[in-house]
Tab-separated table of C-alpha atoms and ligand atoms in Angstrom:
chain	number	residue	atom	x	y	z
A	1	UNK	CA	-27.964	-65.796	22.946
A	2	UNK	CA	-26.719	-62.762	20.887
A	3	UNK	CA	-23.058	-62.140	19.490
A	4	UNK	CA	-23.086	-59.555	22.216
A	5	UNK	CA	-23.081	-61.633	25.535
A	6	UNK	CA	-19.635	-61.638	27.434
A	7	UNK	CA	-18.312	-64.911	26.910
A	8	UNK	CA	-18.079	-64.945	30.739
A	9	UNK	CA	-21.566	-66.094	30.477
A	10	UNK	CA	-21.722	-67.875	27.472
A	11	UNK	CA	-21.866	-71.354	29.714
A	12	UNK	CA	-23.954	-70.349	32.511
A	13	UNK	CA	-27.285	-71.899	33.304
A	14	UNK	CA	-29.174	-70.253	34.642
A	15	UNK	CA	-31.953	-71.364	37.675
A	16	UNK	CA	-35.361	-72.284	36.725
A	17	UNK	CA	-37.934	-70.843	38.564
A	18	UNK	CA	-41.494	-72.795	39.770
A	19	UNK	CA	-44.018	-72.341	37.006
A	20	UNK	CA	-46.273	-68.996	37.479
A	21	UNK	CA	-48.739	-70.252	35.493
A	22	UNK	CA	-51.389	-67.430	33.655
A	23	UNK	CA	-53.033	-70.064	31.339
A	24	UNK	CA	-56.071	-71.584	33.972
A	25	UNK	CA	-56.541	-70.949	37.634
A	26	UNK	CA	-54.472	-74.123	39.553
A	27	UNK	CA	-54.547	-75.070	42.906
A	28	UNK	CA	-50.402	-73.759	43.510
A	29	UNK	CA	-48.572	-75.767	45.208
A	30	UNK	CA	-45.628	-75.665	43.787
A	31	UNK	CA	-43.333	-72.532	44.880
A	32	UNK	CA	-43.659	-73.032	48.843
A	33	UNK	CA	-45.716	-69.822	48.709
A	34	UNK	CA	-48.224	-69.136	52.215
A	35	UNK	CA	-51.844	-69.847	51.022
A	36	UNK	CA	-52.655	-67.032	53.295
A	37	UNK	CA	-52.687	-63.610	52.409
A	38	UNK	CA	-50.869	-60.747	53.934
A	39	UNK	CA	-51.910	-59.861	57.508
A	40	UNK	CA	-54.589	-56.772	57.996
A	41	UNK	CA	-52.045	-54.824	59.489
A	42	UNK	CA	-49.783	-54.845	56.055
A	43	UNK	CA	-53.297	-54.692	54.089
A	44	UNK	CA	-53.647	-51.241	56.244
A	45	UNK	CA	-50.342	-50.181	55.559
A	46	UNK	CA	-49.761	-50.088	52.207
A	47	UNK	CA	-52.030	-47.559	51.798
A	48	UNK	CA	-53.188	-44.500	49.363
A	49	UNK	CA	-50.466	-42.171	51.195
A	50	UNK	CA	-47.786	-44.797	50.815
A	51	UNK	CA	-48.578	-45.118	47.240
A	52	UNK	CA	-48.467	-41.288	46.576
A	53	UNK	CA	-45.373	-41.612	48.174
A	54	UNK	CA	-43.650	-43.058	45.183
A	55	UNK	CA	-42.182	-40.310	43.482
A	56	UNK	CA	-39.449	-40.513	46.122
A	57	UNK	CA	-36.440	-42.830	46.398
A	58	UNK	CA	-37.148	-44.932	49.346
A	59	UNK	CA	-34.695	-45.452	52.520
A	60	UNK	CA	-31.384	-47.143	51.368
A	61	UNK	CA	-30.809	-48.145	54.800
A	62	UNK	CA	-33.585	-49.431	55.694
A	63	UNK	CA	-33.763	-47.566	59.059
A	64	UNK	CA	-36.987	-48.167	60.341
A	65	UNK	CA	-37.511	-51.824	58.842
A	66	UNK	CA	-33.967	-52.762	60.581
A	67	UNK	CA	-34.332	-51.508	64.042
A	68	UNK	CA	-37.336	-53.050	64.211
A	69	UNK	CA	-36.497	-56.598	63.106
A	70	UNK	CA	-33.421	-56.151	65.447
A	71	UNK	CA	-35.664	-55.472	68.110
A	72	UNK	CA	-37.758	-58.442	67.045
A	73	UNK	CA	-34.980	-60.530	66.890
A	74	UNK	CA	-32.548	-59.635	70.190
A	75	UNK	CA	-29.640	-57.921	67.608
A	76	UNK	CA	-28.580	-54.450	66.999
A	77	UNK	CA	-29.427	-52.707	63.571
A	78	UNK	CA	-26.042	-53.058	62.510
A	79	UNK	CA	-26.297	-56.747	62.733
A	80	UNK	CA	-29.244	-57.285	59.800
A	81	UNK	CA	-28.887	-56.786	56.609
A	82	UNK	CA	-32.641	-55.957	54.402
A	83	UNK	CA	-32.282	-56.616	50.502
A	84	UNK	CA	-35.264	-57.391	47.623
A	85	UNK	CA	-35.937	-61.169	48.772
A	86	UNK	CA	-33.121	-63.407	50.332
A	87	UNK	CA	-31.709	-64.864	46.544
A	88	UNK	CA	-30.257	-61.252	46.616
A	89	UNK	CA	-28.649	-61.537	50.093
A	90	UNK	CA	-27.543	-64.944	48.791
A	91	UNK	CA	-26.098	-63.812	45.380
A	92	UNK	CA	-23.928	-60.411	47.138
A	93	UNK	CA	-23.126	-63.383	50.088
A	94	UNK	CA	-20.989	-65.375	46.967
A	95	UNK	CA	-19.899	-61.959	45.656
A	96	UNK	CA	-18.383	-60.628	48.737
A	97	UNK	CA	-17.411	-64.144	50.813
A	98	UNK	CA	-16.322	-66.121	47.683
A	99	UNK	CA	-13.730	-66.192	44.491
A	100	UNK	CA	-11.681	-68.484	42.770
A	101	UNK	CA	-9.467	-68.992	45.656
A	102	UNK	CA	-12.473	-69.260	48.392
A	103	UNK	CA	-14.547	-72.040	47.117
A	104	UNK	CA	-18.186	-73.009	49.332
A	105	UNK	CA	-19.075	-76.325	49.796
A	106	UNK	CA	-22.800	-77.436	50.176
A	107	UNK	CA	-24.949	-80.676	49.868
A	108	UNK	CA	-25.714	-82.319	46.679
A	109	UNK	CA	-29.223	-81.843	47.027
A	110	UNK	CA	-30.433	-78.714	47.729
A	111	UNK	CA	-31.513	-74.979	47.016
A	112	UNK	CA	-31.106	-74.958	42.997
A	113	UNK	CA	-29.547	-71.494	43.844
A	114	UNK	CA	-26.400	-71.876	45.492
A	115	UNK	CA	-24.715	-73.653	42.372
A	116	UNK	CA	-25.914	-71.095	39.878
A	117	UNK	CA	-24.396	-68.476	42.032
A	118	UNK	CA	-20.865	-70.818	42.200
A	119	UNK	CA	-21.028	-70.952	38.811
A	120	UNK	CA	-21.797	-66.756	38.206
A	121	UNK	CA	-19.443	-65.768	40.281
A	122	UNK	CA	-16.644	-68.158	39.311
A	123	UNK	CA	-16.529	-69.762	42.629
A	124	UNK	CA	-15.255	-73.322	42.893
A	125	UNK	CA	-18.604	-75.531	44.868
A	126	UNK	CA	-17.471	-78.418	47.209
A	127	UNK	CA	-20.722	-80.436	46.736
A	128	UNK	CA	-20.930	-82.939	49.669
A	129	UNK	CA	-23.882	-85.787	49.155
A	130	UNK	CA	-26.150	-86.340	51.770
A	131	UNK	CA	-26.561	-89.510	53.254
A	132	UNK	CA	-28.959	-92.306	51.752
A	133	UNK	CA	-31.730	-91.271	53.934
A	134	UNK	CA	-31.424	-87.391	52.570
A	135	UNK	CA	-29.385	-85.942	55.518
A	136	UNK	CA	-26.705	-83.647	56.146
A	137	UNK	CA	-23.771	-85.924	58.003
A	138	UNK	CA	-22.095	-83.409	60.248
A	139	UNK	CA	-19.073	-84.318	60.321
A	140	UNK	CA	-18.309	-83.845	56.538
A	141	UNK	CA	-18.258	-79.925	57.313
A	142	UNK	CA	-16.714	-79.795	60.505
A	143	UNK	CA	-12.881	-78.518	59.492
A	144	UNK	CA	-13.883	-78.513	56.270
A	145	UNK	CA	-11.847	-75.304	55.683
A	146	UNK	CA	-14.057	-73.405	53.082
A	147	UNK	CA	-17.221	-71.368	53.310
A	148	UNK	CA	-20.905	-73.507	53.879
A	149	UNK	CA	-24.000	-72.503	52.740
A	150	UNK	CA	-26.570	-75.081	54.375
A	151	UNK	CA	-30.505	-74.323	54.050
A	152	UNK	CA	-32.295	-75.470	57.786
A	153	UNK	CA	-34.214	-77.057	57.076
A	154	UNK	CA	-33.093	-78.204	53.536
A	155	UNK	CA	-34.840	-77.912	50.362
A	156	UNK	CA	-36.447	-79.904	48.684
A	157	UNK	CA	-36.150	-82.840	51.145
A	158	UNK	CA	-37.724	-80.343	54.239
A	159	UNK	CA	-35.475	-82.244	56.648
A	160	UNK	CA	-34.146	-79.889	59.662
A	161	UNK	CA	-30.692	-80.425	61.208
A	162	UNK	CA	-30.487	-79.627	65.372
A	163	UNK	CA	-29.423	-76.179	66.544
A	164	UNK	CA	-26.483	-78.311	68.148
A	165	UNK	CA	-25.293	-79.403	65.035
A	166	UNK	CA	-25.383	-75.798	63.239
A	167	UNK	CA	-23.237	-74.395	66.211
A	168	UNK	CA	-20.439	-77.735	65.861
A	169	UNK	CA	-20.647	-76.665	61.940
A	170	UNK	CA	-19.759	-72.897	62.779
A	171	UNK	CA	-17.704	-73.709	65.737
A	172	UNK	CA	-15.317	-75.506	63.954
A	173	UNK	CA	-14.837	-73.289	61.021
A	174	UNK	CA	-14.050	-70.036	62.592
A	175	UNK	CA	-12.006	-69.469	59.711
A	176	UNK	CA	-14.980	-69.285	56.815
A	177	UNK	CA	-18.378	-67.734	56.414
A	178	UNK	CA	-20.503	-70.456	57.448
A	179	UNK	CA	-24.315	-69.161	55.620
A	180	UNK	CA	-27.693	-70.783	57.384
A	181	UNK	CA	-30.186	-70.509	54.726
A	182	UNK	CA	-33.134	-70.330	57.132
A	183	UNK	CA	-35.820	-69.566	54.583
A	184	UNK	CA	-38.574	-72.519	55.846
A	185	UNK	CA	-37.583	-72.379	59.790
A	186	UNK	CA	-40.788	-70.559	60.960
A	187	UNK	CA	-42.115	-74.210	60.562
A	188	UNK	CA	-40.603	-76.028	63.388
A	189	UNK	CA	-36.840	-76.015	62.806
A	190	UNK	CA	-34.574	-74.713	65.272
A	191	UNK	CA	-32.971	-71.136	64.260
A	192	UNK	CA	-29.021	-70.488	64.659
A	193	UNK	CA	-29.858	-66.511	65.308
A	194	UNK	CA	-29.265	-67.175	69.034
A	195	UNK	CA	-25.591	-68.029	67.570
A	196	UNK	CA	-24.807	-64.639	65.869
A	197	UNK	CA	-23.974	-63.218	68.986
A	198	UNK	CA	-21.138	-65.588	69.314
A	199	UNK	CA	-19.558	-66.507	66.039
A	200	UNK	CA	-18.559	-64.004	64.141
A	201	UNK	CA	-18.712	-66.201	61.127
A	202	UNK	CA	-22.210	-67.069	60.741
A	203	UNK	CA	-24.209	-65.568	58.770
A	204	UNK	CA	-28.620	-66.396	59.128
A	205	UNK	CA	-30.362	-65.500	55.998
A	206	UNK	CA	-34.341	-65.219	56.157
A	207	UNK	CA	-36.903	-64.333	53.886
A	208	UNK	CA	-40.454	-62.908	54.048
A	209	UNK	CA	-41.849	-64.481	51.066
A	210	UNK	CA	-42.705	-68.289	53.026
A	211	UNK	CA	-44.052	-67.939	56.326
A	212	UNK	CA	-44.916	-63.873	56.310
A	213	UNK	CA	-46.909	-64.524	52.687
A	214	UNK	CA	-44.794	-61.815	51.292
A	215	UNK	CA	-43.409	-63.850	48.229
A	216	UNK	CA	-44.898	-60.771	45.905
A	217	UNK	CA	-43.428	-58.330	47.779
A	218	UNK	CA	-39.729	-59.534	47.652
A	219	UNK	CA	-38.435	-59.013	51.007
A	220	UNK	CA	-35.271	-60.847	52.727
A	221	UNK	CA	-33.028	-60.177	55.722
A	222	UNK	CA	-29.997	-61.558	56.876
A	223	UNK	CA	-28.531	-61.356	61.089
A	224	UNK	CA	-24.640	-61.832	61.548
A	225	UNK	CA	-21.879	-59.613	62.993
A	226	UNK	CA	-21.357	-56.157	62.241
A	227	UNK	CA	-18.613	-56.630	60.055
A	228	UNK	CA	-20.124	-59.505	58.082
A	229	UNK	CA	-22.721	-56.929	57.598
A	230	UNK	CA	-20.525	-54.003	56.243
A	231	UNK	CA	-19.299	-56.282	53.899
A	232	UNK	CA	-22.251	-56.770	52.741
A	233	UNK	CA	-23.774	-53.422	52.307
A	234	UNK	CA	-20.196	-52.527	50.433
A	235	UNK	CA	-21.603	-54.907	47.694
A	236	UNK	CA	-25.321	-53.654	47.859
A	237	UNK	CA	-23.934	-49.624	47.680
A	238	UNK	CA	-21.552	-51.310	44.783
A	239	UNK	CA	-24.891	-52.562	42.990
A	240	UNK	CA	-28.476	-51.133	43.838
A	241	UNK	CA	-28.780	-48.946	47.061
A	242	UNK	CA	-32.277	-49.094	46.771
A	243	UNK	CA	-32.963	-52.542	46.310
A	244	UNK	CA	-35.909	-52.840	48.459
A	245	UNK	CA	-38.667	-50.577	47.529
A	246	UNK	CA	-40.546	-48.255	49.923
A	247	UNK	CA	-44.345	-50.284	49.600
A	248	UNK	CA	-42.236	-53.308	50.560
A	249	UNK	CA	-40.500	-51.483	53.231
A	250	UNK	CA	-43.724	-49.831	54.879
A	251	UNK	CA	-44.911	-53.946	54.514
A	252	UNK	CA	-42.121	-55.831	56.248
A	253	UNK	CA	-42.587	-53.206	59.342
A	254	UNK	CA	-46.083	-54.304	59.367
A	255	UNK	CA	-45.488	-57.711	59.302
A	256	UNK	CA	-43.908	-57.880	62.869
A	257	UNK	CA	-46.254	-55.963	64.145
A	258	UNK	CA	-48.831	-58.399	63.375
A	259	UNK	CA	-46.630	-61.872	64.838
A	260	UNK	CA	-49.563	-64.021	66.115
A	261	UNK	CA	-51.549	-63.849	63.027
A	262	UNK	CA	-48.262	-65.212	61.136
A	263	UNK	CA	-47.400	-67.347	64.186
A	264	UNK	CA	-51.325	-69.023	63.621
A	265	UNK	CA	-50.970	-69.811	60.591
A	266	UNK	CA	-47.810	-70.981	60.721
A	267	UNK	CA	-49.334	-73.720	63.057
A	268	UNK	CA	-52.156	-74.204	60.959
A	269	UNK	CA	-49.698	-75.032	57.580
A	270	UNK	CA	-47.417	-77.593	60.071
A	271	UNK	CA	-50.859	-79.041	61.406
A	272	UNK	CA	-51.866	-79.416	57.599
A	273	UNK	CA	-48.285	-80.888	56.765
A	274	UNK	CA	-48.929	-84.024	59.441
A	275	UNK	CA	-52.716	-84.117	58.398
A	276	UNK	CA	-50.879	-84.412	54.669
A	277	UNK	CA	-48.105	-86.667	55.306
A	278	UNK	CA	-50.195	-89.679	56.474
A	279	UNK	CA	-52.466	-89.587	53.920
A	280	UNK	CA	-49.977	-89.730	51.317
A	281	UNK	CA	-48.570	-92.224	53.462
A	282	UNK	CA	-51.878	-94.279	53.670
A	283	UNK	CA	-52.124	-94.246	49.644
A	284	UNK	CA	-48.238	-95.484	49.619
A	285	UNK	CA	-46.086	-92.549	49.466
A	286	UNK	CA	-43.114	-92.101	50.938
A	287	UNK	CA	-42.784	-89.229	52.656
A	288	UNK	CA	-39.124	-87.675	53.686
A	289	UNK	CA	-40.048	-86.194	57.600
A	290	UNK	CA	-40.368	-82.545	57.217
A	291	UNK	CA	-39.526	-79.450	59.248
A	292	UNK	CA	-40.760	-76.778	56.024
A	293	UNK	CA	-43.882	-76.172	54.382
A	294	UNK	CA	-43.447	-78.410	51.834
A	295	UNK	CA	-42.825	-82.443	51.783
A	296	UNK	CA	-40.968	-84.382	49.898
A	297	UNK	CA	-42.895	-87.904	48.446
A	298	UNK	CA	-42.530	-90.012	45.942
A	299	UNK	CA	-44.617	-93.604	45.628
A	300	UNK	CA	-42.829	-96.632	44.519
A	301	UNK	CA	-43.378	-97.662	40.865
A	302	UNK	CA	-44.514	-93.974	39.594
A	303	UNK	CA	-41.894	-91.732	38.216
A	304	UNK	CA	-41.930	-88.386	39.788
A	305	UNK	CA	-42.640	-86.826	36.226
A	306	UNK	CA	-45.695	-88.794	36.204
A	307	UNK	CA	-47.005	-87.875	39.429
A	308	UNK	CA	-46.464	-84.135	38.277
A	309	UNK	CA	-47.938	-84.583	34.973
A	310	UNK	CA	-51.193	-86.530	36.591
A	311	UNK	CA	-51.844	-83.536	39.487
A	312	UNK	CA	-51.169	-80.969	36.746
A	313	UNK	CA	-53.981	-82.265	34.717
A	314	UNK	CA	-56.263	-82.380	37.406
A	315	UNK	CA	-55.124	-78.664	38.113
A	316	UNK	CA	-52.882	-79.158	41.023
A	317	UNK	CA	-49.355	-77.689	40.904
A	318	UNK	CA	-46.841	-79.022	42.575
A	319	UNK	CA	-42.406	-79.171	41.580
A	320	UNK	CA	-40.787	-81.648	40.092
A	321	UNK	CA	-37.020	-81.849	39.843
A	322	UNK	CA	-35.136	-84.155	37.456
A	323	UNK	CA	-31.970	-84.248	39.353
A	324	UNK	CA	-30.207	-87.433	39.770
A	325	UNK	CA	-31.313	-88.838	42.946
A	326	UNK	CA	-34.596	-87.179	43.481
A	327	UNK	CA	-36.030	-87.860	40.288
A	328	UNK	CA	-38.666	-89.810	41.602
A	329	UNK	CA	-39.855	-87.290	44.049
A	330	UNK	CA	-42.388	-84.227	44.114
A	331	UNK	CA	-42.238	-81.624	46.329
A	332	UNK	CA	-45.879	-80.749	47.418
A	333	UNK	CA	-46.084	-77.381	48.961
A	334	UNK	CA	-48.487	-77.262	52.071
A	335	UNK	CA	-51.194	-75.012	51.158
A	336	UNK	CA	-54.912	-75.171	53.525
A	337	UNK	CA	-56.302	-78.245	54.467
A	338	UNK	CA	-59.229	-77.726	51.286
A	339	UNK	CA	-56.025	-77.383	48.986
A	340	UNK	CA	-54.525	-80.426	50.084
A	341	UNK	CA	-57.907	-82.689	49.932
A	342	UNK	CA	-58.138	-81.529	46.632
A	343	UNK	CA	-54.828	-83.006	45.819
A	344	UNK	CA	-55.437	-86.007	47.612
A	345	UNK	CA	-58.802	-86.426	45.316
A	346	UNK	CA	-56.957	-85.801	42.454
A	347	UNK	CA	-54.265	-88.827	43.607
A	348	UNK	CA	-57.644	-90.704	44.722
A	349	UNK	CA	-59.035	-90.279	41.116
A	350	UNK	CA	-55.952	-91.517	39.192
A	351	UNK	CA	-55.429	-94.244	41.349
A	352	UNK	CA	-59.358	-95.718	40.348
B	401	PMP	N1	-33.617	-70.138	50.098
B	401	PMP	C1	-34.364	-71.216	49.893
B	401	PMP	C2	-33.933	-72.515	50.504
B	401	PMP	C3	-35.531	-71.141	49.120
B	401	PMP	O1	-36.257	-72.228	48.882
B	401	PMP	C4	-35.914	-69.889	48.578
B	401	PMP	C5	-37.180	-69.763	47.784
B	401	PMP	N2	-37.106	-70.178	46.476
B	401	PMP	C6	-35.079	-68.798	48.794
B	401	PMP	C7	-33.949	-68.947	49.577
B	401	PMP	C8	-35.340	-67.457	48.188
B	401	PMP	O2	-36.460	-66.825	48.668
B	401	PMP	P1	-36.782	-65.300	48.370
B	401	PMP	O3	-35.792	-64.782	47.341
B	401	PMP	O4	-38.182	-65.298	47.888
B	401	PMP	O5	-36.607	-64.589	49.664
């Protein structure tokens, strides 16, 4: 830290990001990243021209990228929101919802995020535990009379909560900004975006970088209603107008033009994630039930940091978190079926 840092952030600390390891070539499954490359369409895309292109700011409004995830997604352009990955939309979310006065409340376990953007922005976090079995109880939100942000399904534990219980979340505070983190829903959750119509406090927040295996590219949207929106894009055109670059731009319009290839495979990763969970659950994991592409296991009698430290060794990657109550967890992200046997092998091979 130099002399020079505002004392404003003198106590912060800051998130930690998965490893992106350079030193050997591991089988990754640790940032919830798609094992499957772009589709051909966005391979097409980002082409030559587009690259010559770059001497020129790209579109601050995203025109073209908007009215055609609208379309996609039953909304008008003015309803979404495009930024440089959804942690942005997230971060100007607690800059323009929240202050010292309008606090959030969210579960104790959950996207690392949410309390390092309480704690930038100043913002007082109502941190509600899940229950002993690692779900949201409803009823601790309803009335709860501040803002939400809940991730459906959650992270790390991949468990999914029922569109019914997002709408009796958003219903009953009409008053606050209720956020649906739906970064991991493309993999069997139920989506609130049918709700934006409706509530004109809910705000979905997506991201390319799980399901449309745009990670690299940075690339998030959010849906909710127009004015949620404006107030929004006043803190983007208060920050960086041209957050999301043009390559990324010409990319995320390819994207939905390609849907079953990203539909496919995001069958294939869920088929993979079942495949997965019983045969951690056949060496004696246990495995929380999961609506992502990740799980959540740990196996009685191994600490989590040891289960981390074994796979890394045999050159798996997968997240460990030291947090309280999930301490003896890993989160394994789902990666092809070859990735995952060689996982189990490497469990098989420390077990013997
Ligand atoms: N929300 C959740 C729950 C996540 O796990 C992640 C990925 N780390 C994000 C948001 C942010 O994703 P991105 O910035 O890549 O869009």
């Amino acid at each position: 830290m130099s002399r020079f840092l505002s004392e404003r952030f003198a106590e912060l600390e800051p998130y930690t990001p998965g490893e992106q390891p350079q030193d050997r070539v591991y089988i990754k499954l640790n940032t919830n990243e798609s094992p499957y490359p772009p589709s051909p369409q966005v391979l097409e895309a980002v082409n030559r021209e587009q690259v010559s292109l770059l001497n020129l700011y790209p579109d601050p409004t995203c025109h073209v990228l908007r009215e055609k995830l609208a379309d996609t997604y039953g909304v008008e352009a003015e309803n979404v929101f495009v930024t440089n990955g959804s942690d942005d939309i997230l971060n100007m979310a607690f800059m323009a919802f929240c202050d010292r006065e309008h606090g959030i409340a969210f579960p104790d376990i959950t996207y690392g995020f949410y309390s390092v953007y309480g704690q930038f922005h100043g913002v007082p976090c109502h941190v509600v535990p899940l229950t002993e079995d690692y779900r949201i109880h409803v009823p601790d939100y309803e009335n709860i009379g501040m803002h939400i942000v809940i991730a459906n399904p959650n992270a790390p534990t991949g468990i999914a909560l029922p569109l019914n219980a997002i709408e009796k979340i958003v219903r009953s505070n009409p008053d606050h900004v209720i956020m649906i983190d739906e970064a991991y829903v493309d993999f069997g959750a139920d989506s609130a975006l049918s709700l934006v119509g409706r509530y004109e406090n809910l705000l979905v927040i997506r991201t390319y970088s799980k399901s449309r295996s745009l990670a690299g590219a940075r690339l998030g949207f959010a849906v909710g209603s127009r004015e949620l929106i404006q107030d929004l894009e006043r803190i983007k055109y208060c920050m960086n107008p041209y957050d999301v670059n043009r390559l990324t731009q010409i990319a995320g319009i390819a994207c939905l033009e390609s849907d079953t290839y990203y539909k496919t495979n995001a069958e294939n990763v869920m088929q993979v994630r079942e495949y997965t969970t019983k045969a951690l659950k056949d060496r004696g994991f246990v495995v929380l039930p999961s609506n992502a592409n990740f799980v959540f296991a740990r196996k009685p009698g191994i600490e989590g940091e040891a289960i981390y430290q074994q796979l890394r060794a045999g050159g798996v990657l997968v997240r460990w978190f030291s947090g309280a109550r999930i301490r003896d967890f890993v989160r394994i992200t789902i990666g092809t079926k070859e990735q995952m046997d060689q996982l189990l092998s490497v469990l098989d091979n420390e077990r013997s």
